[in-house]
PDB file of C-alpha atoms in Angstrom:
ATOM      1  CA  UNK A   1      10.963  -2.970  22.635  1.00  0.00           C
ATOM      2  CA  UNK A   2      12.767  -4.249  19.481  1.00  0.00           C
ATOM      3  CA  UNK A   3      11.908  -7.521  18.178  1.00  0.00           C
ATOM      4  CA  UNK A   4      15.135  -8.328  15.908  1.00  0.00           C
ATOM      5  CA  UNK A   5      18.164  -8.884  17.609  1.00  0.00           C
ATOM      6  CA  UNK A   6      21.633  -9.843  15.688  1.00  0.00           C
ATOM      7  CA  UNK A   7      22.629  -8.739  12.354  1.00  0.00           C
ATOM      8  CA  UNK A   8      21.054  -8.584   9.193  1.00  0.00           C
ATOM      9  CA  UNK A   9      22.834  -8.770   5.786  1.00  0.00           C
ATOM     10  CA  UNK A  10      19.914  -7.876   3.534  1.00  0.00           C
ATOM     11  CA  UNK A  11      17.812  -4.584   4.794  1.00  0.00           C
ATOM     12  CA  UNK A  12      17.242  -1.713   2.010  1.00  0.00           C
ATOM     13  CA  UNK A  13      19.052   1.387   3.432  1.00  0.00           C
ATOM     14  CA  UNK A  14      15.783   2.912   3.555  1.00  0.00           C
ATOM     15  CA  UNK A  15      14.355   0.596   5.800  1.00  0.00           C
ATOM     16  CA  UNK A  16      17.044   1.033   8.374  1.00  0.00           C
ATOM     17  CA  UNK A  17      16.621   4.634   8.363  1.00  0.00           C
ATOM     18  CA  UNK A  18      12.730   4.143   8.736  1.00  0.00           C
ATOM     19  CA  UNK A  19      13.217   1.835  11.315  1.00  0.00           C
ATOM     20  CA  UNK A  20      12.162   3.182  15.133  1.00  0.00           C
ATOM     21  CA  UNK A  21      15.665   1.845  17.041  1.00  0.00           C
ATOM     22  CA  UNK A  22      17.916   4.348  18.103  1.00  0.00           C
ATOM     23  CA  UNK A  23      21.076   5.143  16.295  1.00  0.00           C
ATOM     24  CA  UNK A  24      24.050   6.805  17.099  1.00  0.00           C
ATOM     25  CA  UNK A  25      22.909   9.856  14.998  1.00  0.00           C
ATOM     26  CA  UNK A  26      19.877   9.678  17.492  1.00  0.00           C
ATOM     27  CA  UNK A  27      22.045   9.293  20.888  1.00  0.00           C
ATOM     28  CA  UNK A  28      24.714  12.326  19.347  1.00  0.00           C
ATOM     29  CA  UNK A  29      21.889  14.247  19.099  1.00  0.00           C
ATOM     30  CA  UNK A  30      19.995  13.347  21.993  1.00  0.00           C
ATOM     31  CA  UNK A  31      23.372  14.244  23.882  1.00  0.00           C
ATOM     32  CA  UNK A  32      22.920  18.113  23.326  1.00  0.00           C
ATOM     33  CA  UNK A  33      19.248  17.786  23.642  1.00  0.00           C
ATOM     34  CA  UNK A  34      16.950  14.289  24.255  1.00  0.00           C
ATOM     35  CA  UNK A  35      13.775  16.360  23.032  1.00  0.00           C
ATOM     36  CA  UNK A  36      16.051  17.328  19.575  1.00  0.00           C
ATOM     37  CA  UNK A  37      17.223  13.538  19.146  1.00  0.00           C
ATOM     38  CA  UNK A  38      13.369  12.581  19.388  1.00  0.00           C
ATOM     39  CA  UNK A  39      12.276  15.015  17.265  1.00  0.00           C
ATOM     40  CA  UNK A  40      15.639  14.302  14.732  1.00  0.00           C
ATOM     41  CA  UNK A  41      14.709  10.379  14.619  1.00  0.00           C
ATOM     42  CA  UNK A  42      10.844  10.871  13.985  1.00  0.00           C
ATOM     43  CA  UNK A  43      11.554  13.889  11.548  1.00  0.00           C
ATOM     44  CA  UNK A  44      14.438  13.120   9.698  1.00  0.00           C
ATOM     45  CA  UNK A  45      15.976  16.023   7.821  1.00  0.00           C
ATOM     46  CA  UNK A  46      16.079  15.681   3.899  1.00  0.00           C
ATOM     47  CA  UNK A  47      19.480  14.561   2.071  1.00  0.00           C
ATOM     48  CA  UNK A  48      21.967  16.935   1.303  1.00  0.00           C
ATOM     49  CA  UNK A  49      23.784  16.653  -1.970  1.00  0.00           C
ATOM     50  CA  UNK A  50      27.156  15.815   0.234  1.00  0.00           C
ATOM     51  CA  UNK A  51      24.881  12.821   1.425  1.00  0.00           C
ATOM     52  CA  UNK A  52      23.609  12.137  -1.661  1.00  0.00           C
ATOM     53  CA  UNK A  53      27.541  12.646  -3.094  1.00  0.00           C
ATOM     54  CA  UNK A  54      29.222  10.378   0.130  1.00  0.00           C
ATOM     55  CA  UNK A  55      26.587   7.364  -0.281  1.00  0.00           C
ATOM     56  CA  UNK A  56      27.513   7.309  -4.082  1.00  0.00           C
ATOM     57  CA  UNK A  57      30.904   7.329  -2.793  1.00  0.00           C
ATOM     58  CA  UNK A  58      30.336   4.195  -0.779  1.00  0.00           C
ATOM     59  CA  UNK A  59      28.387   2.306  -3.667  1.00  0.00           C
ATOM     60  CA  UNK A  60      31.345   3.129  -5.740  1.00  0.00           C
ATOM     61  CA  UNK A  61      33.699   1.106  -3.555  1.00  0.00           C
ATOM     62  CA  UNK A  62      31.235  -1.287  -2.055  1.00  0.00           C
ATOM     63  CA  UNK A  63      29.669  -2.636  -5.233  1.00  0.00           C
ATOM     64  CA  UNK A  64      30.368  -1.138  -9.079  1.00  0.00           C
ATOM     65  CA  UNK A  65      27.048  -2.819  -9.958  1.00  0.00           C
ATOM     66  CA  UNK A  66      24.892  -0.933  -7.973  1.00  0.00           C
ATOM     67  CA  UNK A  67      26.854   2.524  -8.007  1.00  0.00           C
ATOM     68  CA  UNK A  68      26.014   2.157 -11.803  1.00  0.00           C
ATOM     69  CA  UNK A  69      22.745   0.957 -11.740  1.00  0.00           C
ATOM     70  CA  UNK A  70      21.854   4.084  -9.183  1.00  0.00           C
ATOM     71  CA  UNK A  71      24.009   6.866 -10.147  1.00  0.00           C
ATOM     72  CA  UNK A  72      24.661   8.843 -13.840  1.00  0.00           C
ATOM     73  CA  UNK A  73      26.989  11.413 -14.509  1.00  0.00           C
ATOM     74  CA  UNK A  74      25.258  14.939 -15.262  1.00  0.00           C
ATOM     75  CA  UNK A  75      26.261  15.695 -19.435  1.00  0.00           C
ATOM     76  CA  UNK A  76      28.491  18.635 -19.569  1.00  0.00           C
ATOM     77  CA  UNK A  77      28.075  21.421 -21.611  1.00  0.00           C
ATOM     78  CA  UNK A  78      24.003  22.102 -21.633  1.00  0.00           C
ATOM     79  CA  UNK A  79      23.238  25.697 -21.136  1.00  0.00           C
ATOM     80  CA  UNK A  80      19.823  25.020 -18.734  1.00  0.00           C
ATOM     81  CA  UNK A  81      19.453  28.627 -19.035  1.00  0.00           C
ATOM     82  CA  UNK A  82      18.723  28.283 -22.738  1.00  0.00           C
ATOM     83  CA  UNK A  83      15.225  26.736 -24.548  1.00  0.00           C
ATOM     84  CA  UNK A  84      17.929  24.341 -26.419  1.00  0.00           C
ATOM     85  CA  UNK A  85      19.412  23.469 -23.179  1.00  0.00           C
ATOM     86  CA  UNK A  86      16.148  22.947 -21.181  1.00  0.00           C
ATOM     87  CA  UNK A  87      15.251  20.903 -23.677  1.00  0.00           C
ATOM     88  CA  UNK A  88      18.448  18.736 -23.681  1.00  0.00           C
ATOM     89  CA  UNK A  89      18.246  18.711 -20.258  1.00  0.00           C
ATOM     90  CA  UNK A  90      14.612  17.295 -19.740  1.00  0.00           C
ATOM     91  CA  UNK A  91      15.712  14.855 -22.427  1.00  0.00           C
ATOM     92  CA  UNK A  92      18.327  13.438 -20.419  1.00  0.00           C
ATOM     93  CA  UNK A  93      16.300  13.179 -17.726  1.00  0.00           C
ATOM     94  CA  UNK A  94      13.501  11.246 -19.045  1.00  0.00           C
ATOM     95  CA  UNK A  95      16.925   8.958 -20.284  1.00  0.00           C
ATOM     96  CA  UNK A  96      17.839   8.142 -16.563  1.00  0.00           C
ATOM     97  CA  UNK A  97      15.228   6.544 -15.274  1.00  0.00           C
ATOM     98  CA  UNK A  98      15.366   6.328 -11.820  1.00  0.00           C
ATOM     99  CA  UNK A  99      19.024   7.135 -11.375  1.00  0.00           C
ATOM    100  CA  UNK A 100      20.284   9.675  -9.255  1.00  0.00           C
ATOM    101  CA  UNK A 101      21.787  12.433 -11.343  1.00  0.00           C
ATOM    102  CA  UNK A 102      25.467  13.558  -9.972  1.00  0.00           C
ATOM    103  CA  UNK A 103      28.001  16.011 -10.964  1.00  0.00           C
ATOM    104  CA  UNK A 104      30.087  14.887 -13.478  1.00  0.00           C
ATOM    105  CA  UNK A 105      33.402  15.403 -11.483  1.00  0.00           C
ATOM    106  CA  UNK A 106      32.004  13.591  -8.694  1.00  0.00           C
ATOM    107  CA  UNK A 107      31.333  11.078 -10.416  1.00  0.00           C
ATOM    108  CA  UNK A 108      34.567  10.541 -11.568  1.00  0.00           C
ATOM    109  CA  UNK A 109      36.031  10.599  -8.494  1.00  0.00           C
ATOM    110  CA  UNK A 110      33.630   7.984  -7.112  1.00  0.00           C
ATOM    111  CA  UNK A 111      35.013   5.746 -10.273  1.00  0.00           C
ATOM    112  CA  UNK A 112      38.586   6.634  -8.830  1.00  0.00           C
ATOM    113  CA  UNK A 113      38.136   5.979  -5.292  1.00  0.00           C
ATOM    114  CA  UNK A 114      36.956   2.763  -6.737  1.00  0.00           C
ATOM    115  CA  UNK A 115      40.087   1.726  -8.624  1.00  0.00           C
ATOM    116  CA  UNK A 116      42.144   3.182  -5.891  1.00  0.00           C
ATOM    117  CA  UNK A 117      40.696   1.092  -2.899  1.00  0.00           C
ATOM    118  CA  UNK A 118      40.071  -2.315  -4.959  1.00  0.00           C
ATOM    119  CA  UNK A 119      43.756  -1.911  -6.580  1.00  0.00           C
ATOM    120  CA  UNK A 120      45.520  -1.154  -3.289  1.00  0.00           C
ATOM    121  CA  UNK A 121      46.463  -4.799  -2.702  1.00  0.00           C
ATOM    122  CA  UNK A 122      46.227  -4.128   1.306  1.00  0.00           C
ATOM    123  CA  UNK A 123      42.722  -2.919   1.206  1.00  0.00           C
ATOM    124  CA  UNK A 124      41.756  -5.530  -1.702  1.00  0.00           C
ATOM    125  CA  UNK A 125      42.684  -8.056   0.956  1.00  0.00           C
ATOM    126  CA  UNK A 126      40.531  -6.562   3.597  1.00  0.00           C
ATOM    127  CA  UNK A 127      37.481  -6.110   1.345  1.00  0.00           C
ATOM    128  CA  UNK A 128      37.834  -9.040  -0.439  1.00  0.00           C
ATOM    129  CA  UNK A 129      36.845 -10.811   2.981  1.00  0.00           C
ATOM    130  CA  UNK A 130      34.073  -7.831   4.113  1.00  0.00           C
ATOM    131  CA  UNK A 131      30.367  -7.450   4.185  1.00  0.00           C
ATOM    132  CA  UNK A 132      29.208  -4.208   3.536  1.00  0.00           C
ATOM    133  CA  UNK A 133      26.147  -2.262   5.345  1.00  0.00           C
ATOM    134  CA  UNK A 134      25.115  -5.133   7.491  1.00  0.00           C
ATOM    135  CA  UNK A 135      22.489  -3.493  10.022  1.00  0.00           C
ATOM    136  CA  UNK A 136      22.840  -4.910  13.412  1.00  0.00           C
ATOM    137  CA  UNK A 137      19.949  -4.775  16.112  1.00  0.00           C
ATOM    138  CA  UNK A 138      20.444  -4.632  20.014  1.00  0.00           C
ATOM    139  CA  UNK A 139      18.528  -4.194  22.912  1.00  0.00           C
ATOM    140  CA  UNK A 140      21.246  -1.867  25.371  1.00  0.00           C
ATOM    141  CA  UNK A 141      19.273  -1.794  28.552  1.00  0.00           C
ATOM    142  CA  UNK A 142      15.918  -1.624  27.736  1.00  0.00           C
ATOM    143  CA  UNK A 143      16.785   0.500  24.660  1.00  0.00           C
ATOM    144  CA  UNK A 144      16.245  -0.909  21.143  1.00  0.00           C
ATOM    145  CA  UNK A 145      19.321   0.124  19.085  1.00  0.00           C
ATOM    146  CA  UNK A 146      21.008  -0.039  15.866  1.00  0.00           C
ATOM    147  CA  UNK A 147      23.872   0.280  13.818  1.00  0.00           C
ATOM    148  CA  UNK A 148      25.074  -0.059  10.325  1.00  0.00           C
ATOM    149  CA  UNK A 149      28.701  -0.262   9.875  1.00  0.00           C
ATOM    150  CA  UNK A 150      30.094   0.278   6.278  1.00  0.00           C
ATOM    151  CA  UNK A 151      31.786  -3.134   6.300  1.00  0.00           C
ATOM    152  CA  UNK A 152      32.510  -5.984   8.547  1.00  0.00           C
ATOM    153  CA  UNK A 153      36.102  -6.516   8.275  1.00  0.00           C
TER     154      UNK A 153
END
């Protein structure tokens, strides 16, 4: 049985994911098989880079800071297959730190989607008055569940 119950503003994404409630991944999963959704929430599958390139997509629109702070754009140009280019490489990656490395171009178009939303004075109004990724906690009889909306409009 869960112990929180209501919403919660300020839970690291990773903590969500590692938390034991059941999410909607979990019940879509469970629908085709309950011993798949079990296995599914206790082993979850690794990130794909179009989960890796959609979350940057949401930081990008959610919150500049942090899309910056997390993300870099991969250098163009650098021949990896080269001992010049490995070098380069390795070089920028001792530069990023602990940012996640993305293709250049998709990186650009998270910058886009940015200016697009937060100039679109429709959707400015709506996010302008929106909390992002707030994880909410239930108990839907007897089953401890959650959810994590992108934003609370």
């Amino acid at each position: 049985m869960s112990s929180r119950h209501g919403f919660y503003p300020d839970i690291a994404m990773e903590d969500y994911h590692g938390s034991s409630e059941v999410s909607s991944t979990n019940l879509r999963d469970a629908e085709s098989s309950v011993a798949l959704g079990i296995f599914k929430q206790r082993n979850p599958p690794p990130q794909t880079q179009a989960m890796i390139n959609g979350t940057a997509g949401h930081h990008a629109i959610q919150d500049m800071d942090t899309f910056l702070c997390t993300y870099v754009p991969a250098p163009q140009g650098i021949d990896r297959r080269t001992k010049a280019g490995k070098a380069e490489w390795s070089e920028f990656l001792d530069d990023t730190a602990d940012r996640t490395v993305l293709d250049h171009h998709i990186f650009e178009g998270c910058l886009r989607a940015h200016e697009q939303v937060w100039t679109h004075p429709e959707a400015r109004l709506l996010l302008d008055h929106s909390e992002f990724e707030v994880s909410g906690y239930a108990e839907v009889e007897g089953l401890p569940v959650k959810a994590r909306p992108d934003a609370d409009i």
